[in-house]
Structures are given as C-alpha cells and as structure tokens.
Short mmCIF file of N, CA and C in Angstrom, two decimals:
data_model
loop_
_atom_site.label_atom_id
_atom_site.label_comp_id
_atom_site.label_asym_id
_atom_site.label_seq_id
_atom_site.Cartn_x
_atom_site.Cartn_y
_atom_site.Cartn_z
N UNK A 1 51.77 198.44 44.15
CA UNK A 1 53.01 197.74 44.15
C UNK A 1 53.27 197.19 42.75
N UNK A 2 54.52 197.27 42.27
CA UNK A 2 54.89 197.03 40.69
C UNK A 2 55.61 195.49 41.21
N UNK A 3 54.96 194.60 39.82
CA UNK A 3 55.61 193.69 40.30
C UNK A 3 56.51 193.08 39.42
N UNK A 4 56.80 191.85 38.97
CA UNK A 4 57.89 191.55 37.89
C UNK A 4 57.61 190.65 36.89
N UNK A 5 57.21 190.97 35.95
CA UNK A 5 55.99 190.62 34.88
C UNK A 5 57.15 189.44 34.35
N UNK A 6 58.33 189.72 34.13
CA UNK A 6 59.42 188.77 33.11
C UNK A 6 59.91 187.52 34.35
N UNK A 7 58.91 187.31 35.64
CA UNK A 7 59.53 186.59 36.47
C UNK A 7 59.19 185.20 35.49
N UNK A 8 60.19 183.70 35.77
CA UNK A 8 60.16 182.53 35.65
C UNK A 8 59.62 182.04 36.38
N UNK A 9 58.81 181.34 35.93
CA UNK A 9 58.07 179.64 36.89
C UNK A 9 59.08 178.73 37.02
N UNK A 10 59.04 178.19 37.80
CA UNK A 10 59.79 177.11 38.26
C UNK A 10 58.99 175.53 37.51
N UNK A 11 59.88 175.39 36.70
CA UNK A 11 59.10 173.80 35.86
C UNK A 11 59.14 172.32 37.03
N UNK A 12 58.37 171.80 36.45
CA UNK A 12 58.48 170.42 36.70
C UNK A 12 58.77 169.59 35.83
N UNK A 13 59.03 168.29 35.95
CA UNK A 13 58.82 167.40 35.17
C UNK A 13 57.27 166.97 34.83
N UNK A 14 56.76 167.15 35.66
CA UNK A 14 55.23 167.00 35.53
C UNK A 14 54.38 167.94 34.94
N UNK A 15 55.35 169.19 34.86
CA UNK A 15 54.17 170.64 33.46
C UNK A 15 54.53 169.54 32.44
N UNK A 16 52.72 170.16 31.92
CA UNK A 16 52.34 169.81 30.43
C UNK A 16 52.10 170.88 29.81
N UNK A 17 52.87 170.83 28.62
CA UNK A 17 52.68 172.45 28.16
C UNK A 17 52.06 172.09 26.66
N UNK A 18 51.13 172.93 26.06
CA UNK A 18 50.57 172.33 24.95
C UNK A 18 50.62 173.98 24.23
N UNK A 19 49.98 173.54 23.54
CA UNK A 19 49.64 174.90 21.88
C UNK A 19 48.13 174.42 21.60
N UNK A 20 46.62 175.53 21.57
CA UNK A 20 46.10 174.81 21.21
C UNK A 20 45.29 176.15 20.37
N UNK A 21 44.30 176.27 19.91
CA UNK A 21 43.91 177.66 18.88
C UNK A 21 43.43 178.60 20.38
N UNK A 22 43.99 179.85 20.20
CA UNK A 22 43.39 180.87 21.39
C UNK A 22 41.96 180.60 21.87
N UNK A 23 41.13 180.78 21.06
CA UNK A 23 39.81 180.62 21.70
C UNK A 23 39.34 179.04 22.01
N UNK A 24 40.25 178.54 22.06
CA UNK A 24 39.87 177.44 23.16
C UNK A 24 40.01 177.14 24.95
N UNK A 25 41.45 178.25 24.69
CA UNK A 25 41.77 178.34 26.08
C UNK A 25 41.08 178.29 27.36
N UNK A 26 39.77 178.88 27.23
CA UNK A 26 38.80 179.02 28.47
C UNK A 26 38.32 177.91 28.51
N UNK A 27 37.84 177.20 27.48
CA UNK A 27 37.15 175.65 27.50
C UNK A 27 38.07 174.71 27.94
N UNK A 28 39.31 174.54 27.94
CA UNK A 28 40.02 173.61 28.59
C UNK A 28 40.31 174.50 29.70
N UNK A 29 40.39 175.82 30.31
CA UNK A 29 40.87 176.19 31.63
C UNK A 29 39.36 175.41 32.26
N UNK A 30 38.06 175.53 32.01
CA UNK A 30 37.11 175.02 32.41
C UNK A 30 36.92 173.53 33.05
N UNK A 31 37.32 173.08 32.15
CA UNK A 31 37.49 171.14 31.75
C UNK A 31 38.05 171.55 33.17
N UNK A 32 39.61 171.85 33.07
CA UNK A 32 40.08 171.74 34.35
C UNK A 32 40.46 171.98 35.63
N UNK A 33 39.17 173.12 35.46
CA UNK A 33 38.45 173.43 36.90
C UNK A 33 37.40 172.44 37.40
N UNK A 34 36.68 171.91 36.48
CA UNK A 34 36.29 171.33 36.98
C UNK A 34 36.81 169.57 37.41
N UNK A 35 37.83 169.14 37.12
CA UNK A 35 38.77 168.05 37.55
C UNK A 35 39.53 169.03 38.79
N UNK A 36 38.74 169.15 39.82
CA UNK A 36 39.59 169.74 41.01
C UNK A 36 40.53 168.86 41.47
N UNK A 37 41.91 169.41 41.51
CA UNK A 37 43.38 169.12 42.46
C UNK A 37 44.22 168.52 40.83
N UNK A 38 43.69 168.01 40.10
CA UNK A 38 44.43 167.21 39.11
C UNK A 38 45.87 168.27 38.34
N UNK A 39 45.32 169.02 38.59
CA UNK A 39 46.51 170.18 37.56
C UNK A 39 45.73 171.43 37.63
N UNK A 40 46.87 172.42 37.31
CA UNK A 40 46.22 173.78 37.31
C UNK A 40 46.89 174.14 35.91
N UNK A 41 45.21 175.02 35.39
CA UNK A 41 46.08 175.87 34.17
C UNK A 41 46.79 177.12 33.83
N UNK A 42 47.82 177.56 33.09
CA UNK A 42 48.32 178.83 33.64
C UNK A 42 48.56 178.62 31.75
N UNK A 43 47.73 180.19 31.15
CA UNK A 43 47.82 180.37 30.42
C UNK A 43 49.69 181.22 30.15
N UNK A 44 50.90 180.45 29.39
CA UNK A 44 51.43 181.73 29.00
C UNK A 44 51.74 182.55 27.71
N UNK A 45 50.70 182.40 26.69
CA UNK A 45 50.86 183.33 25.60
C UNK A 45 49.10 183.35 25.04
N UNK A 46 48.59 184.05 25.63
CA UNK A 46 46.96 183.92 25.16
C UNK A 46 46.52 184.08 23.40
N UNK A 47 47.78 184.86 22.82
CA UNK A 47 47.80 184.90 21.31
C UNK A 47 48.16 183.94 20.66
N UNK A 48 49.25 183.29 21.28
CA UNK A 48 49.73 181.93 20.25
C UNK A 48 48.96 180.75 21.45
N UNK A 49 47.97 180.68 21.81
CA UNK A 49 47.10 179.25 22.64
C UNK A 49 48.41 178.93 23.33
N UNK A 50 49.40 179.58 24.02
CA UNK A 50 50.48 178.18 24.70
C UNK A 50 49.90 178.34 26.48
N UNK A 51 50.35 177.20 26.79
CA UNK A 51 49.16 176.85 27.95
C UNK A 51 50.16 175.91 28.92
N UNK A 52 50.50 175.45 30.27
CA UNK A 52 51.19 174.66 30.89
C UNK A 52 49.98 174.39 31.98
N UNK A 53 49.79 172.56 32.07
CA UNK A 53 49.33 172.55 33.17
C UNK A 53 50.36 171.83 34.13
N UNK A 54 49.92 172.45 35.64
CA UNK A 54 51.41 172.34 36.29
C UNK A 54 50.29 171.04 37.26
N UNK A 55 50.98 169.63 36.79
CA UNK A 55 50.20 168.37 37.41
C UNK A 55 51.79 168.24 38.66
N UNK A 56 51.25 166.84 39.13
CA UNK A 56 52.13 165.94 39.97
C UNK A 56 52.35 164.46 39.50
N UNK A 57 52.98 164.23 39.78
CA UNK A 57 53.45 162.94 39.68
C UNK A 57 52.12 161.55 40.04
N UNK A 58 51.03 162.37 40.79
CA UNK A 58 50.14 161.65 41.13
C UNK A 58 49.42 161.59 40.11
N UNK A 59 48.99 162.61 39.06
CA UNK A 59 47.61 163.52 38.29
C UNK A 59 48.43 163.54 37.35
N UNK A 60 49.58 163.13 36.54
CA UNK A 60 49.62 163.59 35.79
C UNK A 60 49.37 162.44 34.24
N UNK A 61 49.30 161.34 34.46
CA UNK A 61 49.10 160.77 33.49
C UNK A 61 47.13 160.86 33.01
N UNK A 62 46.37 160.62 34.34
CA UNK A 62 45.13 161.56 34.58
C UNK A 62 44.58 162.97 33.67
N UNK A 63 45.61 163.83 33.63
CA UNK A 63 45.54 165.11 33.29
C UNK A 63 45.71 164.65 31.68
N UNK A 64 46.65 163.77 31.22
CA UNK A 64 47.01 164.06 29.64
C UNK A 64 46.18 162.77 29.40
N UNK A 65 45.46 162.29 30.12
CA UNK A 65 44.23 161.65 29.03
C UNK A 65 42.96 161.94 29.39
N UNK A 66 42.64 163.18 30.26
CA UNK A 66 41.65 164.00 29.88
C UNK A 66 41.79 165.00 28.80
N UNK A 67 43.35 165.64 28.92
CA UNK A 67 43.74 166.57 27.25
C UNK A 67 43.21 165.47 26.09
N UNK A 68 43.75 164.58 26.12
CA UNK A 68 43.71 163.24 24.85
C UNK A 68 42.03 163.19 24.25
N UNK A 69 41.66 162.96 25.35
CA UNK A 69 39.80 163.05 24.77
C UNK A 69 39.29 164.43 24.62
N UNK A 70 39.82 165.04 24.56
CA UNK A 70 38.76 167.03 24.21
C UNK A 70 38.49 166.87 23.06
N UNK A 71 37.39 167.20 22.44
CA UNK A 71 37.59 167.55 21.45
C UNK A 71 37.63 168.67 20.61
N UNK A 72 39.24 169.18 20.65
CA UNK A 72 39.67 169.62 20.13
C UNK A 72 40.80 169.17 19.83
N UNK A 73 41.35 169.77 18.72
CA UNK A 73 43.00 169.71 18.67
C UNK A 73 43.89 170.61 19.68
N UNK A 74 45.20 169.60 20.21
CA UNK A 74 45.77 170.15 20.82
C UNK A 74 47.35 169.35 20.49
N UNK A 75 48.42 170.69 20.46
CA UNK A 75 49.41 169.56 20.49
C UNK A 75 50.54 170.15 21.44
N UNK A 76 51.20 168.94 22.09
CA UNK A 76 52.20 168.94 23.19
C UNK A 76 53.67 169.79 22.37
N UNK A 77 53.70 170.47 23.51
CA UNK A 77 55.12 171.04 22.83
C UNK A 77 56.05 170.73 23.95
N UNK A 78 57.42 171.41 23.90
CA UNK A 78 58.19 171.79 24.83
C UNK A 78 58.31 172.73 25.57
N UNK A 79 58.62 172.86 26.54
CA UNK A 79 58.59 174.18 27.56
C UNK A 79 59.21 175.11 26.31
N UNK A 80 58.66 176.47 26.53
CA UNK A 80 58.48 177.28 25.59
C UNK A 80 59.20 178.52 26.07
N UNK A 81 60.02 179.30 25.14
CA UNK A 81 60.34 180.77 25.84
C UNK A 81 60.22 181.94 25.59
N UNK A 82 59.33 182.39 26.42
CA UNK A 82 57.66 183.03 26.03
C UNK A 82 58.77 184.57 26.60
N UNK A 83 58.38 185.91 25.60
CA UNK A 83 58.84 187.00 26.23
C UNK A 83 57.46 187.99 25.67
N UNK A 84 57.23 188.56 26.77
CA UNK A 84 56.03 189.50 26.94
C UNK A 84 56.33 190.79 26.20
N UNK A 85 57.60 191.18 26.20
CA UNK A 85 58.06 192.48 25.29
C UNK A 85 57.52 192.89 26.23
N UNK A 86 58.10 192.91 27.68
CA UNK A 86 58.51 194.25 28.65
C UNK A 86 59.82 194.31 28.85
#
C-alpha cells in the first residue's frame, strides 16, 4: 500500500519544535523515551536536526526543561516547512 509521504501533522500549541546537530537526534529521541507519556519525538528533517516534540498542556513545560538541561545545544525554532522533494 503507497502511502502519502507530503501528508501534514496536525500542530499544537504544545509541539516543541527545535534544530539541534543531526547526530544528536537519537540521544534526545532516547532522553525521551525514557520520560514515558511526557512528549513524543518525531524527527522531521534528519539532515538539518529539525525535531517536534508533540507534548500536552500537562508535560509540556516538563518536556522543555528536560530539553533546557541536555547537554547539548539545542535551539527552539518555529514550526518549520519541511518538503521531502517528493
């Protein structure tokens, strides 16, 4: 079954969408696997690090001061408009 690669997510006010260097990506998808229910990560550009975690209104101030202490650099952007070139 083919499916529809250019589909949209539906935002929240509560995605946190950041930029952070590619090969960090797995270490914070990690971080926040292991903070189960707080936010989920959904990588969308694995070349340029852009990253949304989709929190709640409950988790989400939670979620951006576990980002705040990583250490790494990371910085908050704006919802982003990411095209896959399909």
């Amino acid at each position: 079954m083919k499916t529809n690669s250019n589909r949209s997510f539906v935002s929240t006010p509560d995605d946190i969408y950041l930029q952070t260097h590619p090969s960090q990506i797995n270490f914070i998808n990690r971080i926040m696997e292991g903070y189960e229910y707080l936010g989920v990560l959904t990588t969308l550009s694995k070349t340029e690090g852009i990253l949304v975690v989709r929190a709640t209104p409950d988790t989400r101030a939670d979620v951006l001061q576990i980002l705040d202490h990583l250490p790494l650099e990371i910085v908050y952007i704006e919802k982003p408009v990411i095209f896959d070139g399909n």
